[in-house]
PDB file of C-alpha atoms in Angstrom:
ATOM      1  CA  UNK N  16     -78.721  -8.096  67.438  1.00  0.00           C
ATOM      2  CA  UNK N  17     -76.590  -5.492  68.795  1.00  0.00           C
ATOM      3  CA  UNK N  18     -76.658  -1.826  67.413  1.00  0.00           C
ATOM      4  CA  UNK N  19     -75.633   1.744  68.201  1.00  0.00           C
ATOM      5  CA  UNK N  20     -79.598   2.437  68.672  1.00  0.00           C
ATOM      6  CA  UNK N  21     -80.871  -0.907  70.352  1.00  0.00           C
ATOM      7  CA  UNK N  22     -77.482  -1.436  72.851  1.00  0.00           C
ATOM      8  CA  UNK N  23     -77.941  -4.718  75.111  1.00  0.00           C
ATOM      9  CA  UNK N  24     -76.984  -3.277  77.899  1.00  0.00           C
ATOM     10  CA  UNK N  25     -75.530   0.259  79.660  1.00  0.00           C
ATOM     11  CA  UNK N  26     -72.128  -1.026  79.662  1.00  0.00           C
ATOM     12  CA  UNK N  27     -72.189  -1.587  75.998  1.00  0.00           C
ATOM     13  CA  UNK N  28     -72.925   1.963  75.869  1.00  0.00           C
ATOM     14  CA  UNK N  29     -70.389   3.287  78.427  1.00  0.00           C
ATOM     15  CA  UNK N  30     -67.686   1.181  76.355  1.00  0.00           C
ATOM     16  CA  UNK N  31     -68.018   3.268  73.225  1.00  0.00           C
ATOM     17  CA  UNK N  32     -68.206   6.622  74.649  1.00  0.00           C
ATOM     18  CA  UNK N  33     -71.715   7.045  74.955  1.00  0.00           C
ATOM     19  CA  UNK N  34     -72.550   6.629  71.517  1.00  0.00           C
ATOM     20  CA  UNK N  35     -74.519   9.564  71.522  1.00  0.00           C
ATOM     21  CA  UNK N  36     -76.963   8.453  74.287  1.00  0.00           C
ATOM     22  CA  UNK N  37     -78.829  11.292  75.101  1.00  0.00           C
ATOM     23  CA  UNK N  38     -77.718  13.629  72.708  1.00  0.00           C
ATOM     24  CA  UNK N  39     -78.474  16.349  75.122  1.00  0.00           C
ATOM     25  CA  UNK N  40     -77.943  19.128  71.696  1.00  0.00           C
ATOM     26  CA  UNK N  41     -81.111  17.907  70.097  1.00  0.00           C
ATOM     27  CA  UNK N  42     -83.407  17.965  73.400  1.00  0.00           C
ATOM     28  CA  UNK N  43     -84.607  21.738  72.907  1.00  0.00           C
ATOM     29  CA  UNK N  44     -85.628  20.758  69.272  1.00  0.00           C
ATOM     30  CA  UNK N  45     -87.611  17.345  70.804  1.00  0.00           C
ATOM     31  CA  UNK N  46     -89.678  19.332  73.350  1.00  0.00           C
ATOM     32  CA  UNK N  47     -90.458  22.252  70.907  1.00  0.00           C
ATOM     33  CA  UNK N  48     -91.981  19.605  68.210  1.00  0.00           C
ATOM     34  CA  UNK N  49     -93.644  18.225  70.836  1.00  0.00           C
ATOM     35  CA  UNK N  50     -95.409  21.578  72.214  1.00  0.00           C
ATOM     36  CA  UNK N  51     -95.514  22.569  68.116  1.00  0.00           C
ATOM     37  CA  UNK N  52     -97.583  19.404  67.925  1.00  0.00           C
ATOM     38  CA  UNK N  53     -99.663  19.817  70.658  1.00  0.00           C
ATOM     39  CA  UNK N  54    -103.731  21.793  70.009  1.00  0.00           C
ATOM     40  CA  UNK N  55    -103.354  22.564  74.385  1.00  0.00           C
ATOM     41  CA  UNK N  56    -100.947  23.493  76.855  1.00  0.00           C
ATOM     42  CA  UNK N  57     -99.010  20.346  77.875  1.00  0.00           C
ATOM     43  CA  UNK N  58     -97.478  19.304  81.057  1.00  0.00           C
ATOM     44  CA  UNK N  59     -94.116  18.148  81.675  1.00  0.00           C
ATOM     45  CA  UNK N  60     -94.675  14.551  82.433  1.00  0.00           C
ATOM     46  CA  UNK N  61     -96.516  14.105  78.829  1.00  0.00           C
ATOM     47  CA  UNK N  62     -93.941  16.031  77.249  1.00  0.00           C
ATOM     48  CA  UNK N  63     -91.436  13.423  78.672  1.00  0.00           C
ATOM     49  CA  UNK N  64     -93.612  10.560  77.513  1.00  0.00           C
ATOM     50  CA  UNK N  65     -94.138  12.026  74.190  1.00  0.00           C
ATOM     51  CA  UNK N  66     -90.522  12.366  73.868  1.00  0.00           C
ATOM     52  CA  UNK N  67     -89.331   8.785  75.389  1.00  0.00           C
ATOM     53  CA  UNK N  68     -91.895   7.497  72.485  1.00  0.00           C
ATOM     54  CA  UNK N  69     -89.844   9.333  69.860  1.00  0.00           C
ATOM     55  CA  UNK N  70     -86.788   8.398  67.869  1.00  0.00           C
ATOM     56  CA  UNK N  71     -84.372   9.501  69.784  1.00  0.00           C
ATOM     57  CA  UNK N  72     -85.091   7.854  72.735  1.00  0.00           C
ATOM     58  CA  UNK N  73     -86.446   4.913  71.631  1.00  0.00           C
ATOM     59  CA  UNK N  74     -89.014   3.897  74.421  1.00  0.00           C
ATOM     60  CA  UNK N  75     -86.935   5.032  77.383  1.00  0.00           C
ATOM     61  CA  UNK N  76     -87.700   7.763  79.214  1.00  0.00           C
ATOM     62  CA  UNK N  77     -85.203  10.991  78.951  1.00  0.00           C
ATOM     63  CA  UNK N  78     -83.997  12.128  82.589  1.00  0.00           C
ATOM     64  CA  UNK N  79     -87.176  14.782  83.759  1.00  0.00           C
ATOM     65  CA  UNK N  80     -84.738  16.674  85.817  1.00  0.00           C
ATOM     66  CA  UNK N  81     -83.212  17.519  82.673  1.00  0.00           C
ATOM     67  CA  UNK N  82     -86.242  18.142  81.052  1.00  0.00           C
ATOM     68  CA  UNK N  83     -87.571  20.299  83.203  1.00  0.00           C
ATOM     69  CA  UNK N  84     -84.489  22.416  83.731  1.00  0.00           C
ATOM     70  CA  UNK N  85     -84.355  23.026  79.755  1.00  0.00           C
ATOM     71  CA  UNK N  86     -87.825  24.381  79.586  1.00  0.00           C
ATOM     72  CA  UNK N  87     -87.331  26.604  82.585  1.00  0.00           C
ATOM     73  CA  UNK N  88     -84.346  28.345  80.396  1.00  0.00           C
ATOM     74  CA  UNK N  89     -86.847  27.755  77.381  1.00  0.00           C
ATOM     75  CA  UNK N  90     -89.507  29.921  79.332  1.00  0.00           C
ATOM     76  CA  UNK N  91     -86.640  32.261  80.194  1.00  0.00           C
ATOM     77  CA  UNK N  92     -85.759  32.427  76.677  1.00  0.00           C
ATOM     78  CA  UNK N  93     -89.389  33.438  75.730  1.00  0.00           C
ATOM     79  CA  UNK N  94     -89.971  30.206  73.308  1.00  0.00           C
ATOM     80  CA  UNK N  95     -92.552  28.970  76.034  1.00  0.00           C
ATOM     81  CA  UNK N  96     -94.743  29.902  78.627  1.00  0.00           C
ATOM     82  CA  UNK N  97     -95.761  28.149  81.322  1.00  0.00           C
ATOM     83  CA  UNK N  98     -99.372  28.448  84.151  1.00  0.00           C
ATOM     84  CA  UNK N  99    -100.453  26.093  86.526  1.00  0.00           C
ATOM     85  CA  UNK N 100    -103.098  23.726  86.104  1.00  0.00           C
ATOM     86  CA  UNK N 101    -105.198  23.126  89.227  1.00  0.00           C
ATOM     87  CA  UNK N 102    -108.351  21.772  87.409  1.00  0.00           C
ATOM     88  CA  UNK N 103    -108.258  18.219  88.009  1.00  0.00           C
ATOM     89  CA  UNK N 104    -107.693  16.417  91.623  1.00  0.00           C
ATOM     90  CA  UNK N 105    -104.233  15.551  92.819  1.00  0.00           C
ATOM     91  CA  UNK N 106    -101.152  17.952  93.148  1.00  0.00           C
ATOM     92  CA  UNK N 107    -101.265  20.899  90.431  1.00  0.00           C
ATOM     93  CA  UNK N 108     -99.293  20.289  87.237  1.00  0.00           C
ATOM     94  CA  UNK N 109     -97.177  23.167  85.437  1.00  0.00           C
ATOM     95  CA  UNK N 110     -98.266  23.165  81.629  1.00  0.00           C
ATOM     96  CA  UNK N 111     -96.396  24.592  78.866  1.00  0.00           C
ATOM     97  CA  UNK N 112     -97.311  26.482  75.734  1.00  0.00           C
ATOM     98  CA  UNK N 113     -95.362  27.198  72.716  1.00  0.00           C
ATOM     99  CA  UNK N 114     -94.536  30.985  72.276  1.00  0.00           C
ATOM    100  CA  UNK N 115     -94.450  32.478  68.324  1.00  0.00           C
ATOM    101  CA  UNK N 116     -90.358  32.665  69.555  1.00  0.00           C
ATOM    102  CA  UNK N 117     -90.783  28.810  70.285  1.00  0.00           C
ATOM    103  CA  UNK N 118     -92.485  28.154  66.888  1.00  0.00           C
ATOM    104  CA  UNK N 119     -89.375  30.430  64.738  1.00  0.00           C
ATOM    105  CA  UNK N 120     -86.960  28.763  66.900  1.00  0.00           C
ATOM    106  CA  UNK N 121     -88.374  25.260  65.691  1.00  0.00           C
ATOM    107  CA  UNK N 122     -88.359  26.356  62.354  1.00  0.00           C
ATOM    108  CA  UNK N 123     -84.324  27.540  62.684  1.00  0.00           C
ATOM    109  CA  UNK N 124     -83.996  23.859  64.487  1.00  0.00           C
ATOM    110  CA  UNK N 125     -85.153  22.024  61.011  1.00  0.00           C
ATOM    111  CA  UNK N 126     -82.150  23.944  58.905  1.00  0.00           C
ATOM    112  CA  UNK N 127     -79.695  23.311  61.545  1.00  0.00           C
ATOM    113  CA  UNK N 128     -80.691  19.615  61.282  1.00  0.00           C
ATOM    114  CA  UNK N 129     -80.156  19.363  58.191  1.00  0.00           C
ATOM    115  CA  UNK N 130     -76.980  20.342  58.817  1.00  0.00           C
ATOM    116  CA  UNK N 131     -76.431  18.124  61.537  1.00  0.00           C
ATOM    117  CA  UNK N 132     -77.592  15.660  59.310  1.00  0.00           C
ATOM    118  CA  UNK N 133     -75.370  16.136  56.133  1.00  0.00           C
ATOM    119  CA  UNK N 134     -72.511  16.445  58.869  1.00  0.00           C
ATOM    120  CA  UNK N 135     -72.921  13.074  60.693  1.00  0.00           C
ATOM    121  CA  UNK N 136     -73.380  11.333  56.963  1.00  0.00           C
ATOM    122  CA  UNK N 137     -70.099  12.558  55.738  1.00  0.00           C
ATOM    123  CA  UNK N 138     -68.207  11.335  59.204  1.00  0.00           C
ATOM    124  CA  UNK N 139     -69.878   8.306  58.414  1.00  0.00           C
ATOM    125  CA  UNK N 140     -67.998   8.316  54.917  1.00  0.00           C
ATOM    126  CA  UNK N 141     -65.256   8.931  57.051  1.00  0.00           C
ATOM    127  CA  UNK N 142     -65.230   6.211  59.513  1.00  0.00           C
ATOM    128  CA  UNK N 143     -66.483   3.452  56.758  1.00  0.00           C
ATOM    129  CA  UNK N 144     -63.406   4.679  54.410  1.00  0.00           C
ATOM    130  CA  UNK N 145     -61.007   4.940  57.671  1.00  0.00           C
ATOM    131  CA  UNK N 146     -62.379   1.018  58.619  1.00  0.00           C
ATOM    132  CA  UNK N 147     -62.206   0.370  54.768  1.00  0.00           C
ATOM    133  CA  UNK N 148     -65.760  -1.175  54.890  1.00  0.00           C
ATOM    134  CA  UNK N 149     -68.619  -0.057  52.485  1.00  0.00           C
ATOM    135  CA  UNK N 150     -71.355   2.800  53.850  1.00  0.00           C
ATOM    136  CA  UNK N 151     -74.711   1.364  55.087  1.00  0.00           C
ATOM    137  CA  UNK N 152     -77.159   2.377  53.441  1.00  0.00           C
ATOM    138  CA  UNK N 153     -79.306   1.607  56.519  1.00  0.00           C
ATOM    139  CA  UNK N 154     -78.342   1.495  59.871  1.00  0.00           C
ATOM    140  CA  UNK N 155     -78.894  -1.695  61.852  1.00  0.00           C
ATOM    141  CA  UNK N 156     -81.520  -0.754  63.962  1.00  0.00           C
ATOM    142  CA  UNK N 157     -83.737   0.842  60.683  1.00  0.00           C
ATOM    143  CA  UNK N 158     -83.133  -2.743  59.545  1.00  0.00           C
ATOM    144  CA  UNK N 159     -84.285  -4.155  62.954  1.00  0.00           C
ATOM    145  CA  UNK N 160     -87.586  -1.340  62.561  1.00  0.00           C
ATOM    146  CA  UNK N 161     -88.801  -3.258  59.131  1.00  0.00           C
ATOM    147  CA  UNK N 162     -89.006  -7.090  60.375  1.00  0.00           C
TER     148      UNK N 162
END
């Protein structure tokens, strides 16, 4: 079954502007729950599986040159630090830490959510009452999650 979350295909996507994709807004908040979540530094390519596992992604991997380029302005920011890892065989890996900054930051990401949140329900109120079709009070692919 087709829905805004589980598309068939890119085109389906493409067709409907995007659909909010990648929702490239709520990326910052992603990694910093990640790190927030983590007990050890973390490298990039576990942050991006960590993410790709989450919600908004939905099993597909977000683009790592876009990851990568928002926690380099994250480190610049000061909400994480970053060292090289050289412990283990193979080509070193850059591992990230969240910063106390990182950790308020997250917690100003949760109200602005919830802002986001209320915001998207009531232009859902909008576009039900503008297609003159009742609110869901699930979206499709939450239904799709409880079979």
């Amino acid at each position: 079954m087709w829905s805004a979350c589980h598309p068939k295909s890119e085109k389906e996507l493409s067709e409907c502007g995007q659909l909010g994709k990648s929702l490239s807004r709520l990326t910052q908040p992603s990694i910093l729950s990640v790190l927030a979540k983590a007990d050890k530094p973390v490298h990039g390519y576990l942050i991006i599986q960590e993410m790709s596992s989450g919600p908004m992604f939905n099993g597909n991997a977000p683009d790592p040159t876009g990851i990568y380029r928002i926690l380099k302005q994250m480190e610049n920011n000061g909400l994480v630090t970053s060292e090289w890892d050289t412990s283990e065989s193979g080509p070193a890996k850059r591992c990230y830490n969240l910063t106390d900054e990182g950790r308020a930051c997250l917690r100003r990401w949760v109200d602005a959510l919830a802002c986001y949140a209320a915001s998207i329900q009531d232009l859902r109120i909008l576009a039900c009452d503008a297609l003159d079709i009742p609110v869901p009070e699930q979206p499709t692919c939450m239904k799709e999650l409880e079979v």
